[in-house]
GROMACS .gro file of C-alpha atoms in nm:
model
  250
    1MET     CA    1  -1.322   1.283   2.390
    2ALA     CA    2  -1.270   1.513   2.165
    3ASP     CA    3  -1.334   1.910   2.278
    4ILE     CA    4  -1.453   2.216   2.045
    5GLU     CA    5  -1.487   2.605   2.059
    6VAL     CA    6  -1.734   2.740   1.865
    7PRO     CA    7  -1.920   3.050   1.956
    8VAL     CA    8  -2.285   2.933   1.893
    9VAL     CA    9  -2.392   2.540   1.927
   10ILE     CA   10  -2.727   2.501   1.805
   11VAL     CA   11  -2.947   2.169   1.943
   12GLY     CA   12  -3.160   2.085   1.660
   13GLY     CA   13  -3.110   2.088   1.306
   14SER     CA   14  -3.439   2.143   1.115
   15LEU     CA   15  -3.595   2.459   0.984
   16VAL     CA   16  -3.544   2.675   1.287
   17GLY     CA   17  -3.178   2.543   1.328
   18LEU     CA   18  -3.074   2.572   0.999
   19SER     CA   19  -3.200   2.880   0.986
   20ALA     CA   20  -2.970   3.011   1.264
   21ALA     CA   21  -2.695   2.877   1.146
   22MET     CA   22  -2.721   3.032   0.795
   23LEU     CA   23  -2.827   3.377   0.955
   24LEU     CA   24  -2.578   3.357   1.200
   25GLY     CA   25  -2.306   3.302   0.923
   26GLN     CA   26  -2.418   3.546   0.709
   27HIS     CA   27  -2.288   3.782   1.008
   28GLY     CA   28  -1.965   3.588   1.019
   29VAL     CA   29  -2.016   3.413   1.335
   30ARG     CA   30  -1.955   3.046   1.330
   31SER     CA   31  -2.241   2.791   1.430
   32LEU     CA   32  -2.180   2.393   1.488
   33ALA     CA   33  -2.564   2.221   1.437
   34VAL     CA   34  -2.649   1.897   1.598
   35GLU     CA   35  -2.917   1.696   1.502
   36TYR     CA   36  -3.020   1.348   1.600
   37HIS     CA   37  -3.198   1.256   1.225
   38ARG     CA   38  -2.929   1.115   1.004
   39GLY     CA   39  -3.059   1.408   0.775
   40THR     CA   40  -3.300   1.658   0.667
   41ALA     CA   41  -3.661   1.619   0.699
   42ILE     CA   42  -3.798   1.278   0.488
   43HIS     CA   43  -4.165   1.415   0.457
   44PRO     CA   44  -4.328   1.675   0.308
   45ARG     CA   45  -4.444   1.888   0.674
   46ALA     CA   46  -4.487   2.181   0.638
   47ALA     CA   47  -4.559   2.399   0.299
   48HIS     CA   48  -4.590   2.737   0.282
   49ALA     CA   49  -4.307   3.045   0.312
   50THR     CA   50  -4.458   3.375   0.397
   51GLN     CA   51  -4.357   3.704   0.254
   52ARG     CA   52  -4.150   3.795   0.555
   53THR     CA   53  -3.991   3.437   0.546
   54MET     CA   54  -3.901   3.486   0.127
   55GLU     CA   55  -3.769   3.887   0.255
   56ILE     CA   56  -3.534   3.689   0.443
   57PHE     CA   57  -3.411   3.397   0.257
   58ARG     CA   58  -3.345   3.716  -0.059
   59ALA     CA   59  -3.115   3.870   0.179
   60VAL     CA   60  -2.918   3.566   0.229
   61GLY     CA   61  -2.881   3.525  -0.156
   62LEU     CA   62  -3.150   3.206  -0.114
   63GLU     CA   63  -3.459   3.318  -0.272
   64GLU     CA   64  -3.366   3.171  -0.642
   65ARG     CA   65  -3.316   2.850  -0.559
   66ILE     CA   66  -3.657   2.873  -0.347
   67ARG     CA   67  -3.840   2.966  -0.621
   68LYS     CA   68  -3.697   2.724  -0.877
   69ARG     CA   69  -3.775   2.438  -0.606
   70SER     CA   70  -4.106   2.572  -0.561
   71ALA     CA   71  -4.183   2.575  -0.931
   72GLU     CA   72  -4.108   2.223  -0.922
   73GLN     CA   73  -4.317   2.090  -0.703
   74PHE     CA   74  -4.623   2.345  -0.681
   75VAL     CA   75  -4.859   2.546  -0.853
   76GLN     CA   76  -4.721   2.941  -0.854
   77ASN     CA   77  -4.927   3.162  -0.715
   78GLY     CA   78  -5.245   2.854  -0.722
   79GLY     CA   79  -5.535   2.920  -0.475
   80VAL     CA   80  -5.620   2.668  -0.163
   81VAL     CA   81  -5.999   2.555  -0.188
   82ALA     CA   82  -6.242   2.284  -0.072
   83VAL     CA   83  -6.404   2.016  -0.271
   84ALA     CA   84  -6.646   1.715  -0.236
   85THR     CA   85  -6.450   1.573  -0.524
   86LEU     CA   86  -6.163   1.654  -0.768
   87VAL     CA   87  -6.439   1.621  -1.007
   88GLY     CA   88  -6.743   1.791  -0.827
   89GLY     CA   89  -6.596   2.166  -0.842
   90VAL     CA   90  -6.467   2.392  -0.532
   91THR     CA   91  -6.743   2.392  -0.224
   92ARG     CA   92  -6.560   2.670  -0.088
   93GLN     CA   93  -6.242   2.949  -0.185
   94PHE     CA   94  -6.009   3.008   0.055
   95ILE     CA   95  -5.708   3.191  -0.148
   96ALA     CA   96  -5.758   3.253  -0.517
   97ASP     CA   97  -5.449   3.341  -0.555
   98LEU     CA   98  -5.165   3.303  -0.341
   99ASN     CA   99  -5.032   3.614  -0.374
  100ALA     CA  100  -5.288   3.904  -0.472
  101GLY     CA  101  -5.303   4.156  -0.328
  102ILE     CA  102  -4.927   4.184  -0.177
  103ARG     CA  103  -4.709   4.229  -0.477
  104ASP     CA  104  -4.720   4.585  -0.441
  105VAL     CA  105  -4.563   4.562  -0.082
  106SER     CA  106  -4.244   4.355  -0.153
  107PRO     CA  107  -3.972   4.253  -0.436
  108CYS     CA  108  -4.012   3.918  -0.262
  109GLU     CA  109  -4.355   3.706  -0.298
  110ARG     CA  110  -4.517   3.397  -0.050
  111VAL     CA  111  -4.425   3.031  -0.232
  112PHE     CA  112  -4.577   2.697  -0.119
  113LEU     CA  113  -4.255   2.474  -0.078
  114SER     CA  114  -4.245   2.128   0.156
  115GLN     CA  115  -3.992   2.153   0.465
  116SER     CA  116  -3.821   1.795   0.269
  117ALA     CA  117  -3.721   2.040   0.010
  118LEU     CA  118  -3.650   2.344   0.166
  119GLU     CA  119  -3.403   2.184   0.446
  120PRO     CA  120  -3.141   2.070   0.197
  121LEU     CA  121  -3.141   2.450   0.095
  122LEU     CA  122  -3.136   2.591   0.407
  123SER     CA  123  -2.824   2.339   0.472
  124GLU     CA  124  -2.674   2.350   0.150
  125ARG     CA  125  -2.636   2.766   0.210
  126ALA     CA  126  -2.557   2.740   0.599
  127LEU     CA  127  -2.256   2.551   0.495
  128GLU     CA  128  -2.141   2.810   0.250
  129LEU     CA  129  -2.196   3.074   0.490
  130GLY     CA  130  -1.900   2.879   0.719
  131ALA     CA  131  -2.167   2.652   0.936
  132SER     CA  132  -2.080   2.309   1.076
  133LEU     CA  133  -2.332   2.009   1.071
  134ARG     CA  134  -2.343   1.680   1.216
  135PHE     CA  135  -2.632   1.493   1.206
  136ALA     CA  136  -2.697   1.151   1.363
  137THR     CA  137  -2.577   1.296   1.715
  138GLU     CA  138  -2.768   1.346   2.049
  139VAL     CA  139  -2.682   1.612   2.261
  140ILE     CA  140  -2.671   1.488   2.617
  141GLY     CA  141  -2.578   1.727   2.864
  142ALA     CA  142  -2.516   2.091   2.895
  143GLU     CA  143  -2.434   2.316   3.128
  144GLU     CA  144  -2.408   2.712   3.157
  145GLY     CA  145  -2.045   2.769   3.327
  146ALA     CA  146  -1.882   3.148   3.367
  147ASN     CA  147  -1.768   3.161   3.010
  148GLY     CA  148  -2.054   3.009   2.795
  149VAL     CA  149  -2.206   2.670   2.819
  150THR     CA  150  -2.042   2.347   2.752
  151ALA     CA  151  -2.246   2.082   2.573
  152GLU     CA  152  -2.197   1.691   2.568
  153LEU     CA  153  -2.249   1.541   2.212
  154ARG     CA  154  -2.290   1.164   2.138
  155ALA     CA  155  -2.278   1.042   1.754
  156ARG     CA  156  -2.540   0.767   1.724
  157ASP     CA  157  -2.422   0.499   1.522
  158THR     CA  158  -1.974   0.464   1.675
  159GLY     CA  159  -2.135   0.636   2.034
  160GLU     CA  160  -1.812   0.868   2.033
  161THR     CA  161  -1.834   1.160   2.275
  162SER     CA  162  -1.727   1.495   2.245
  163ARG     CA  163  -1.726   1.768   2.441
  164VAL     CA  164  -1.829   2.178   2.281
  165HIS     CA  165  -1.750   2.495   2.466
  166ALA     CA  166  -1.958   2.785   2.289
  167GLN     CA  167  -2.050   3.156   2.378
  168TYR     CA  168  -2.394   3.025   2.302
  169LEU     CA  169  -2.644   2.750   2.294
  170ILE     CA  170  -2.981   2.787   2.056
  171ALA     CA  171  -3.245   2.479   2.176
  172ALA     CA  172  -3.385   2.411   1.834
  173ASP     CA  173  -3.503   2.113   1.888
  174GLY     CA  174  -3.823   2.093   1.810
  175ALA     CA  175  -4.205   2.115   2.053
  176HIS     CA  176  -4.055   1.832   2.286
  177SER     CA  177  -3.737   2.009   2.332
  178ARG     CA  178  -3.502   1.807   2.582
  179ILE     CA  179  -3.293   2.132   2.657
  180ARG     CA  180  -3.610   2.298   2.752
  181GLN     CA  181  -3.750   2.018   2.941
  182ARG     CA  182  -3.347   2.061   3.099
  183LEU     CA  183  -3.423   2.458   3.152
  184GLY     CA  184  -3.736   2.347   3.317
  185ILE     CA  185  -3.917   2.580   3.111
  186PRO     CA  186  -4.278   2.474   3.074
  187MET     CA  187  -4.477   2.467   2.724
  188GLN     CA  188  -4.828   2.731   2.771
  189GLY     CA  189  -5.142   2.663   2.566
  190HIS     CA  190  -5.343   2.349   2.417
  191PRO     CA  191  -5.032   2.100   2.404
  192THR     CA  192  -5.237   1.855   2.165
  193PHE     CA  193  -5.448   1.991   1.823
  194SER     CA  194  -5.546   1.710   1.653
  195LYS     CA  195  -5.343   1.311   1.577
  196SER     CA  196  -5.327   1.251   1.202
  197ILE     CA  197  -5.151   1.032   0.974
  198THR     CA  198  -5.007   1.126   0.633
  199ILE     CA  199  -5.075   0.925   0.263
  200TYR     CA  200  -4.830   1.023   0.054
  201LEU     CA  201  -4.856   0.909  -0.293
  202ARG     CA  202  -4.741   0.976  -0.685
  203ALA     CA  203  -5.028   0.964  -0.918
  204ASP     CA  204  -5.112   1.226  -1.283
  205LEU     CA  205  -5.417   1.375  -1.117
  206ARG     CA  206  -5.434   1.615  -1.456
  207PRO     CA  207  -5.742   1.520  -1.598
  208LEU     CA  208  -5.950   1.566  -1.307
  209LEU     CA  209  -5.741   1.873  -1.219
  210ARG     CA  210  -5.834   1.992  -1.584
  211GLU     CA  211  -5.572   2.280  -1.564
  212GLN     CA  212  -5.699   2.430  -1.217
  213SER     CA  213  -5.487   2.620  -1.023
  214TRP     CA  214  -5.518   2.498  -0.688
  215ALA     CA  215  -5.193   2.408  -0.483
  216VAL     CA  216  -5.327   2.279  -0.171
  217VAL     CA  217  -5.707   2.098  -0.191
  218TYR     CA  218  -5.942   2.011   0.128
  219VAL     CA  219  -6.144   1.707   0.007
  220ASP     CA  220  -6.447   1.706   0.297
  221ASN     CA  221  -6.747   1.416   0.154
  222ALA     CA  222  -6.954   1.159   0.357
  223GLN     CA  223  -6.648   0.900   0.288
  224CYS     CA  224  -6.385   1.175   0.426
  225VAL     CA  225  -6.576   1.305   0.683
  226ASP     CA  226  -6.219   1.441   0.805
  227SER     CA  227  -6.078   1.736   0.606
  228SER     CA  228  -5.778   1.648   0.422
  229ALA     CA  229  -5.540   1.827   0.257
  230SER     CA  230  -5.379   1.763  -0.095
  231LYS     CA  231  -5.083   1.952  -0.293
  232SER     CA  232  -5.050   1.971  -0.626
  233PRO     CA  233  -4.745   2.075  -0.861
  234SER     CA  234  -4.732   2.226  -1.189
  235THR     CA  235  -4.702   1.908  -1.438
  236GLY     CA  236  -4.666   1.544  -1.481
  237PRO     CA  237  -4.727   1.290  -1.266
  238SER     CA  238  -4.664   1.448  -0.881
  239TRP     CA  239  -4.636   1.363  -0.538
  240TRP     CA  240  -4.951   1.437  -0.314
  241SER     CA  241  -4.929   1.457   0.054
  242ILE     CA  242  -5.273   1.360   0.214
  243PRO     CA  243  -5.300   1.432   0.589
  244ARG     CA  244  -5.580   1.258   0.720
  245ALA     CA  245  -5.750   1.325   1.097
  246MET     CA  246  -5.742   1.030   1.315
  247ARG     CA  247  -6.088   0.994   1.591
  248CYS     CA  248  -5.897   0.836   1.871
  249THR     CA  249  -6.101   0.685   2.187
  250ARG     CA  250  -5.845   0.643   2.411
   0.00000   0.00000   0.00000
């Protein structure tokens, strides 16, 4: 069993864990982020970076990379609307322009960017700033001692184990955090808002969109009784993500 010494160990290597590793690196603090999955996100998931988030990314030298990647995926400054069908026109407009009214308060603007596109950029920048990342690795134990925290790791592919000694441990392993459960920290609030599936498809919908500046479209009609959201990029055949609520009887 190999031993590793690092100032901070981060359990979880998704948005929060990668951001923590990157920001620690910006301040000269080495960290090791450990992620159970074999790589960064493979599904789009969340797709909105707020103005404050972009200010933080700007401070770590990541803003331009994110804006460039966003432009490849989404209509810039696009709106959020509801329609009955893509050819039927807007039935409700939630946001006309993502950055309307905020451009004079910061040098940064909001962007749409899917999680699967953002995480590789966070990972790349975290490594540039001195962080270490371990994917396909699970934390099977963590104990606090007089001189810090000791976490036991296991590589999923080989079964090899190792120990990490750190001054601090950050639990960034999601809503079902095993670290939080081990510490007996309960969740507060509504546990489940909805159950849904996401349909991910590639299609050229430009003839239907007619140059509309929409970034997120909610579709609601008799055949689609539960609202669905579609995300559209700027040009050409594009990937669409359609979350669909599921009605469960049990």
